[in-house]
Short mmCIF file of C-alpha atoms in Angstrom, two decimals:
data_model
loop_
_atom_site.label_atom_id
_atom_site.label_comp_id
_atom_site.label_asym_id
_atom_site.label_seq_id
_atom_site.Cartn_x
_atom_site.Cartn_y
_atom_site.Cartn_z
CA MET A 1 -52.22 37.57 26.56
CA ARG A 2 -48.91 39.78 27.94
CA ILE A 3 -46.21 40.27 24.77
CA LEU A 4 -42.74 41.62 25.32
CA PHE A 5 -41.06 43.02 22.09
CA LEU A 6 -37.18 44.01 22.64
CA ALA A 7 -36.02 46.11 19.49
CA ARG A 8 -32.99 48.41 19.37
CA LEU A 9 -34.95 50.95 17.89
CA TYR A 10 -38.58 52.28 18.04
CA ILE A 11 -40.66 54.76 16.49
CA PRO A 12 -40.72 57.82 16.13
CA HIS A 13 -37.00 56.45 14.96
CA PHE A 14 -37.59 56.13 11.33
CA GLY A 15 -36.78 52.94 9.70
CA GLY A 16 -37.90 49.66 8.26
CA VAL A 17 -38.15 47.31 11.55
CA GLU A 18 -39.36 50.31 13.74
CA ARG A 19 -42.12 50.42 11.41
CA HIS A 20 -42.70 46.81 11.46
CA VAL A 21 -42.51 46.86 15.12
CA TYR A 22 -44.97 49.65 15.67
CA GLU A 23 -47.78 48.40 12.91
CA VAL A 24 -47.65 44.64 14.13
CA GLY A 25 -47.71 46.06 18.07
CA LYS A 26 -50.83 48.29 16.98
CA ARG A 27 -52.61 45.49 15.94
CA LEU A 28 -52.17 42.76 18.58
CA LYS A 29 -53.39 45.26 20.79
CA LEU A 30 -56.93 45.43 18.56
CA LYS A 31 -56.35 41.87 19.24
CA GLY A 32 -56.68 42.31 22.82
CA LYS A 33 -53.19 41.66 23.54
CA SER A 34 -51.23 43.37 25.99
CA ILE A 35 -48.23 45.04 24.66
CA THR A 36 -44.87 46.46 25.53
CA ILE A 37 -41.51 47.50 24.20
CA LEU A 38 -38.04 47.83 25.43
CA THR A 39 -35.98 49.51 23.79
CA GLU A 40 -32.97 52.28 23.33
CA LYS A 41 -33.46 55.81 24.25
CA TYR A 42 -31.09 57.31 21.43
CA ASP A 43 -32.98 60.63 22.20
CA LYS A 44 -32.75 62.47 25.93
CA GLU A 45 -35.18 64.45 25.20
CA LEU A 46 -37.65 61.19 24.48
CA ARG A 47 -39.76 59.94 27.77
CA ASN A 48 -38.40 56.93 29.85
CA GLU A 49 -41.32 55.45 29.75
CA GLU A 50 -45.19 56.07 27.92
CA ILE A 51 -48.29 54.96 26.48
CA LYS A 52 -48.64 55.32 22.66
CA ASP A 53 -51.61 53.80 21.22
CA GLY A 54 -52.17 51.70 23.72
CA ILE A 55 -48.61 50.57 23.41
CA LYS A 56 -46.61 50.56 26.42
CA VAL A 57 -42.70 51.63 25.28
CA ILE A 58 -40.14 51.45 28.03
CA ARG A 59 -36.45 53.47 27.03
CA PHE A 60 -32.99 52.61 28.57
CA SER A 61 -30.19 54.38 27.91
CA TYR A 62 -26.55 52.04 27.61
CA PRO A 63 -22.39 53.11 26.83
CA LYS A 64 -21.81 52.69 23.45
CA ILE A 65 -18.94 51.04 23.80
CA ARG A 66 -17.88 47.65 22.81
CA PHE A 67 -18.68 44.57 25.30
CA PHE A 68 -19.02 46.80 28.11
CA GLY A 69 -22.61 48.08 26.82
CA LEU A 70 -23.79 44.75 26.32
CA LEU A 71 -22.96 44.10 30.01
CA TYR A 72 -25.05 46.75 30.96
CA ILE A 73 -27.70 46.17 28.81
CA TRP A 74 -27.79 42.56 30.66
CA PHE A 75 -27.42 44.24 33.71
CA TRP A 76 -30.12 46.62 33.53
CA ILE A 77 -32.69 43.87 31.89
CA PHE A 78 -31.89 41.90 35.20
CA LYS A 79 -32.49 44.65 37.59
CA ASN A 80 -36.14 45.40 35.35
CA ARG A 81 -36.55 41.40 35.35
CA LYS A 82 -39.94 41.71 36.06
CA LEU A 83 -40.75 42.44 32.55
CA ILE A 84 -39.78 39.59 31.85
CA GLU A 85 -41.48 37.94 34.79
CA GLU A 86 -44.85 39.01 34.00
CA SER A 87 -44.73 38.30 30.07
CA ASP A 88 -46.39 35.33 28.43
CA ILE A 89 -44.42 35.34 25.36
CA VAL A 90 -40.97 37.52 24.44
CA HIS A 91 -40.04 38.31 20.94
CA CYS A 92 -36.54 39.44 19.86
CA HIS A 93 -36.30 41.64 17.09
CA ASP A 94 -32.63 41.11 16.21
CA VAL A 95 -31.43 41.66 19.29
CA PHE A 96 -31.49 38.23 20.90
CA ILE A 97 -28.19 38.44 22.45
CA TRP A 98 -29.80 41.34 24.29
CA TYR A 99 -31.56 38.02 25.85
CA LEU A 100 -29.57 35.49 25.85
CA PRO A 101 -28.53 35.10 29.47
CA PHE A 102 -32.45 35.49 30.47
CA ARG A 103 -32.86 32.23 28.06
CA TYR A 104 -31.58 30.05 30.67
CA LEU A 105 -32.86 32.13 33.54
CA PHE A 106 -36.36 31.86 32.48
CA THR A 107 -36.33 28.16 30.57
CA ASN A 108 -39.71 27.60 30.14
CA LYS A 109 -40.57 31.12 28.94
CA PRO A 110 -41.69 31.09 24.92
CA VAL A 111 -38.80 33.21 23.09
CA TYR A 112 -39.03 34.56 19.53
CA THR A 113 -36.82 36.16 16.94
CA THR A 114 -37.45 38.27 13.73
CA PHE A 115 -34.17 38.04 12.01
CA HIS A 116 -34.89 41.64 9.52
CA GLY A 117 -32.23 42.32 8.06
CA TRP A 118 -27.99 41.92 7.84
CA GLU A 119 -25.54 44.35 9.37
CA GLY A 120 -24.48 46.20 5.98
CA VAL A 121 -21.10 44.77 5.83
CA TYR A 122 -19.77 42.25 3.43
CA PRO A 123 -18.23 38.96 3.27
CA ILE A 124 -20.67 38.87 6.06
CA PRO A 125 -18.32 38.41 9.28
CA TRP A 126 -18.73 34.90 10.98
CA LYS A 127 -19.27 36.68 14.22
CA ASN A 128 -22.44 37.75 13.20
CA ILE A 129 -23.14 34.47 11.56
CA PHE A 130 -23.14 32.92 14.64
CA ILE A 131 -24.93 35.01 16.64
CA LYS A 132 -27.93 35.01 14.18
CA ARG A 133 -27.16 31.23 14.53
CA MET A 134 -27.43 30.94 18.20
CA ALA A 135 -30.23 33.09 18.33
CA ALA A 136 -32.16 30.66 16.16
CA LYS A 137 -31.02 27.85 17.79
CA LEU A 138 -31.99 29.05 20.62
CA SER A 139 -35.67 30.78 19.88
CA THR A 140 -38.88 28.68 20.10
CA GLY A 141 -39.59 29.67 16.55
CA ASN A 142 -38.26 32.86 14.01
CA ILE A 143 -39.56 34.74 11.47
CA CYS A 144 -36.90 35.70 8.55
CA VAL A 145 -36.96 39.08 6.80
CA GLY A 146 -36.27 37.45 3.21
CA HIS A 147 -35.33 34.17 1.62
CA TYR A 148 -31.37 35.69 1.87
CA VAL A 149 -31.24 35.31 5.45
CA GLU A 150 -31.96 31.59 5.72
CA LYS A 151 -29.38 30.80 2.34
CA HIS A 152 -26.63 33.19 3.98
CA TYR A 153 -26.48 33.00 7.63
CA GLY A 154 -27.82 29.36 7.42
CA ILE A 155 -30.89 29.77 8.90
CA LYS A 156 -34.39 27.45 8.53
CA ALA A 157 -36.94 29.80 9.04
CA ASP A 158 -40.37 28.91 10.65
CA PHE A 159 -42.16 31.78 8.63
CA VAL A 160 -40.30 34.36 6.24
CA THR A 161 -42.04 37.62 5.17
CA TYR A 162 -41.28 41.09 3.30
CA GLY A 163 -43.13 43.45 5.56
CA ALA A 164 -46.35 44.96 4.71
CA ALA A 165 -48.21 48.15 3.03
CA GLU A 166 -51.18 49.75 3.08
CA THR A 167 -52.67 50.42 -0.18
CA PRO A 168 -53.24 54.08 -0.96
CA LYS A 169 -57.18 55.23 -1.65
CA LYS A 170 -56.07 57.60 -4.68
CA ILE A 171 -53.13 57.53 -6.72
CA GLY A 172 -52.68 61.02 -8.63
CA PRO A 173 -50.99 61.03 -12.16
CA LYS A 174 -47.87 60.20 -12.72
CA VAL A 175 -44.91 62.07 -13.30
CA LYS A 176 -42.53 61.94 -16.01
CA ASN A 177 -39.12 61.74 -15.46
CA TYR A 178 -39.70 61.81 -11.81
CA TYR A 179 -38.00 59.56 -9.77
CA VAL A 180 -37.79 59.24 -5.85
CA PHE A 181 -35.22 56.91 -3.71
CA VAL A 182 -36.83 55.71 0.05
CA GLY A 183 -34.30 54.84 2.42
CA ARG A 184 -30.99 55.16 4.10
CA LEU A 185 -28.33 57.30 1.83
CA GLU A 186 -25.78 54.86 2.40
CA LYS A 187 -23.90 52.02 0.21
CA ASP A 188 -25.35 48.83 1.35
CA THR A 189 -29.23 50.22 0.02
CA GLY A 190 -27.57 50.00 -3.56
CA LEU A 191 -27.62 53.75 -3.70
CA PRO A 192 -24.06 54.01 -5.84
CA VAL A 193 -26.18 51.88 -8.34
CA PHE A 194 -28.80 54.85 -8.46
CA LEU A 195 -26.05 57.78 -8.65
CA LYS A 196 -24.39 56.19 -11.42
CA PHE A 197 -27.62 55.44 -13.27
CA LEU A 198 -28.10 59.87 -12.56
CA SER A 199 -25.00 60.67 -13.76
CA LYS A 200 -25.75 59.85 -17.26
CA ARG A 201 -29.58 61.23 -16.82
CA LYS A 202 -29.45 65.07 -16.29
CA LYS A 203 -33.18 65.90 -17.55
CA LEU A 204 -34.44 63.57 -14.55
CA LYS A 205 -36.23 65.03 -11.33
CA VAL A 206 -34.93 63.36 -8.31
CA ASP A 207 -36.57 63.85 -4.62
CA PHE A 208 -34.23 61.46 -2.22
CA CYS A 209 -36.51 60.36 1.24
CA GLY A 210 -33.99 59.73 3.29
CA ASP A 211 -30.39 60.25 4.99
CA GLY A 212 -27.26 59.08 5.55
CA SER A 213 -23.34 59.69 4.07
CA LEU A 214 -23.67 60.04 1.06
CA ARG A 215 -26.42 63.19 1.55
CA GLU A 216 -23.78 65.56 -0.13
CA LYS A 217 -23.47 63.34 -3.26
CA CYS A 218 -27.37 62.80 -3.71
CA GLU A 219 -27.83 66.75 -3.34
CA LYS A 220 -25.84 67.10 -6.92
CA TYR A 221 -28.84 65.18 -8.81
CA GLY A 222 -32.06 66.25 -6.59
CA LYS A 223 -33.84 67.64 -3.30
CA VAL A 224 -32.97 65.42 -0.12
CA HIS A 225 -35.68 65.46 2.03
CA GLY A 226 -34.31 63.30 4.82
CA PHE A 227 -36.52 60.88 6.82
CA VAL A 228 -40.25 61.69 5.69
CA ASP A 229 -42.63 60.05 4.86
CA PRO A 230 -42.49 58.92 1.29
CA ASN A 231 -46.31 58.69 0.52
CA PRO A 232 -46.59 61.96 -1.23
CA PHE A 233 -43.50 61.66 -3.19
CA LEU A 234 -44.81 58.21 -4.10
CA ILE A 235 -48.23 59.62 -5.82
CA LYS A 236 -46.74 61.17 -8.51
CA ALA A 237 -43.52 59.38 -8.99
CA LEU A 238 -42.77 57.03 -12.01
CA VAL A 239 -40.35 55.48 -10.61
CA CYS A 240 -39.03 54.40 -7.24
CA PHE A 241 -35.28 53.20 -6.44
CA ALA A 242 -35.79 51.13 -3.25
CA SER A 243 -33.49 50.63 -0.55
CA GLY A 244 -35.47 47.44 1.55
CA TYR A 245 -38.40 45.60 1.10
CA LEU A 246 -40.65 48.13 2.62
CA SER A 247 -39.88 50.74 0.61
CA ALA A 248 -40.24 48.26 -2.69
CA LEU A 249 -43.86 46.86 -1.39
CA GLU A 250 -44.78 51.14 -0.98
CA ALA A 251 -43.49 51.95 -4.97
CA PHE A 252 -46.15 48.61 -6.02
CA VAL A 253 -48.65 49.66 -4.08
CA PHE A 254 -48.60 53.46 -5.38
CA ARG A 255 -48.03 51.84 -9.24
CA CYS A 256 -44.38 52.85 -9.27
CA LYS A 257 -41.89 51.12 -11.59
CA LEU A 258 -39.16 49.49 -9.30
CA MET A 259 -35.62 50.12 -9.72
CA VAL A 260 -33.01 48.22 -7.17
CA GLY A 261 -29.41 47.70 -7.27
CA TRP A 262 -26.68 45.79 -5.56
CA SER A 263 -23.21 45.06 -5.66
CA ASN A 264 -22.48 42.23 -3.77
CA GLN A 265 -24.00 38.77 -3.62
CA LEU A 266 -25.87 39.21 -0.96
CA LYS A 267 -27.61 42.03 -1.86
CA LYS A 268 -28.10 40.22 -4.89
CA ASP A 269 -30.08 37.39 -3.21
CA TYR A 270 -31.98 40.01 -1.48
CA TRP A 271 -33.58 41.15 -4.30
CA LYS A 272 -33.69 37.99 -6.64
CA LEU A 273 -34.90 35.41 -3.81
CA SER A 274 -37.94 37.72 -3.34
CA PRO A 275 -41.08 36.51 -4.65
CA PHE A 276 -41.44 39.87 -6.38
CA ALA A 277 -37.93 39.71 -8.57
CA ARG A 278 -40.07 39.36 -11.51
CA TRP A 279 -41.48 42.97 -11.62
CA ILE A 280 -37.96 44.75 -10.96
CA ASN A 281 -37.74 47.03 -13.93
CA SER A 282 -41.06 45.92 -15.22
CA ASP A 283 -43.63 47.88 -16.57
CA ASN A 284 -46.16 45.35 -15.80
CA LEU A 285 -47.31 46.96 -13.09
CA ASP A 286 -50.75 45.39 -12.74
CA LYS A 287 -49.51 41.74 -11.15
CA ALA A 288 -47.41 43.64 -9.05
CA PHE A 289 -50.06 45.92 -7.88
CA GLU A 290 -52.61 43.08 -6.74
CA TRP A 291 -49.57 40.91 -5.22
CA ALA A 292 -48.64 43.64 -3.17
CA LYS A 293 -52.08 45.06 -1.93
CA LEU A 294 -52.07 41.35 -0.23
CA GLN A 295 -48.98 41.88 1.71
CA THR A 296 -51.13 43.55 4.34
CA TRP A 297 -50.60 44.72 8.38
CA GLU A 298 -53.34 42.33 9.31
CA ASN A 299 -51.71 39.27 7.11
CA LEU A 300 -48.07 39.97 9.01
CA THR A 301 -49.98 40.66 12.49
CA ASN A 302 -51.76 36.86 11.99
CA GLN A 303 -48.45 35.82 10.52
CA TYR A 304 -47.15 36.13 14.36
CA LEU A 305 -49.87 34.79 16.18
CA LYS A 306 -49.77 31.79 13.88
CA LEU A 307 -45.91 31.52 15.32
CA TRP A 308 -46.56 31.90 18.64
CA LYS A 309 -49.65 29.04 18.46
CA LEU A 310 -52.61 31.35 19.64
#
């Protein structure tokens, strides 16, 4: 069984989608599937092709020019359409638009989509809603990361997931008044809410695992480490301010109290419609931990296999 994943970015780029694709792909490989990742070559130092953990990664560059960039992507994929021809399943991670012309060229080819998130603009532009609805309509099936996607984009999900996390073998003693932020340092992550919280509490020790346009503001309250493995920080942190589902699950498995923030209705629903909404700002970490440790990468991989009816 040959599976082709399309994803805008992939490791070593840091992000929740990149981690999701890598962890699922790695486990599919262990189950005997042949996995190829088609993704953007965001760094010229990266190889055009390589095999990592048994997964074949193919990277291409394209001009970041509106419309022309998309035309170039379609042209590149058309020249390399053998990748599609040789695949039994094509699965798009948010970038169904890359595959759009080939949905009509390969009418019998099963194609699926995972809708990972929103575009960071609220209210959501109608164009963004239309693209997601079109992708859902033309896909054989889909996975939505969060119930909010169904509500705000009008999509019916075949499966809904909130990601996965690896339960650590050891959790160290928590440090009093020690907080950690995990994610992009941008407004749409709820970070301004956290910074406002910190402005009134000068005695807290804070580490930021991430980077972005708000880096300078964050440096007023703690140390910014960039995109690094957050686990060494979560081991000791009493509280984690999470930017998304992945960091929230990681906070729970490390038994950190979870804090989140929002500035619009979509981001509020992002958290409030989640199955762990009741444990946000809760001290009852036992139930949160028991739930989170069941959200494994193996279970998520099996969800993909169910979607594909394998």
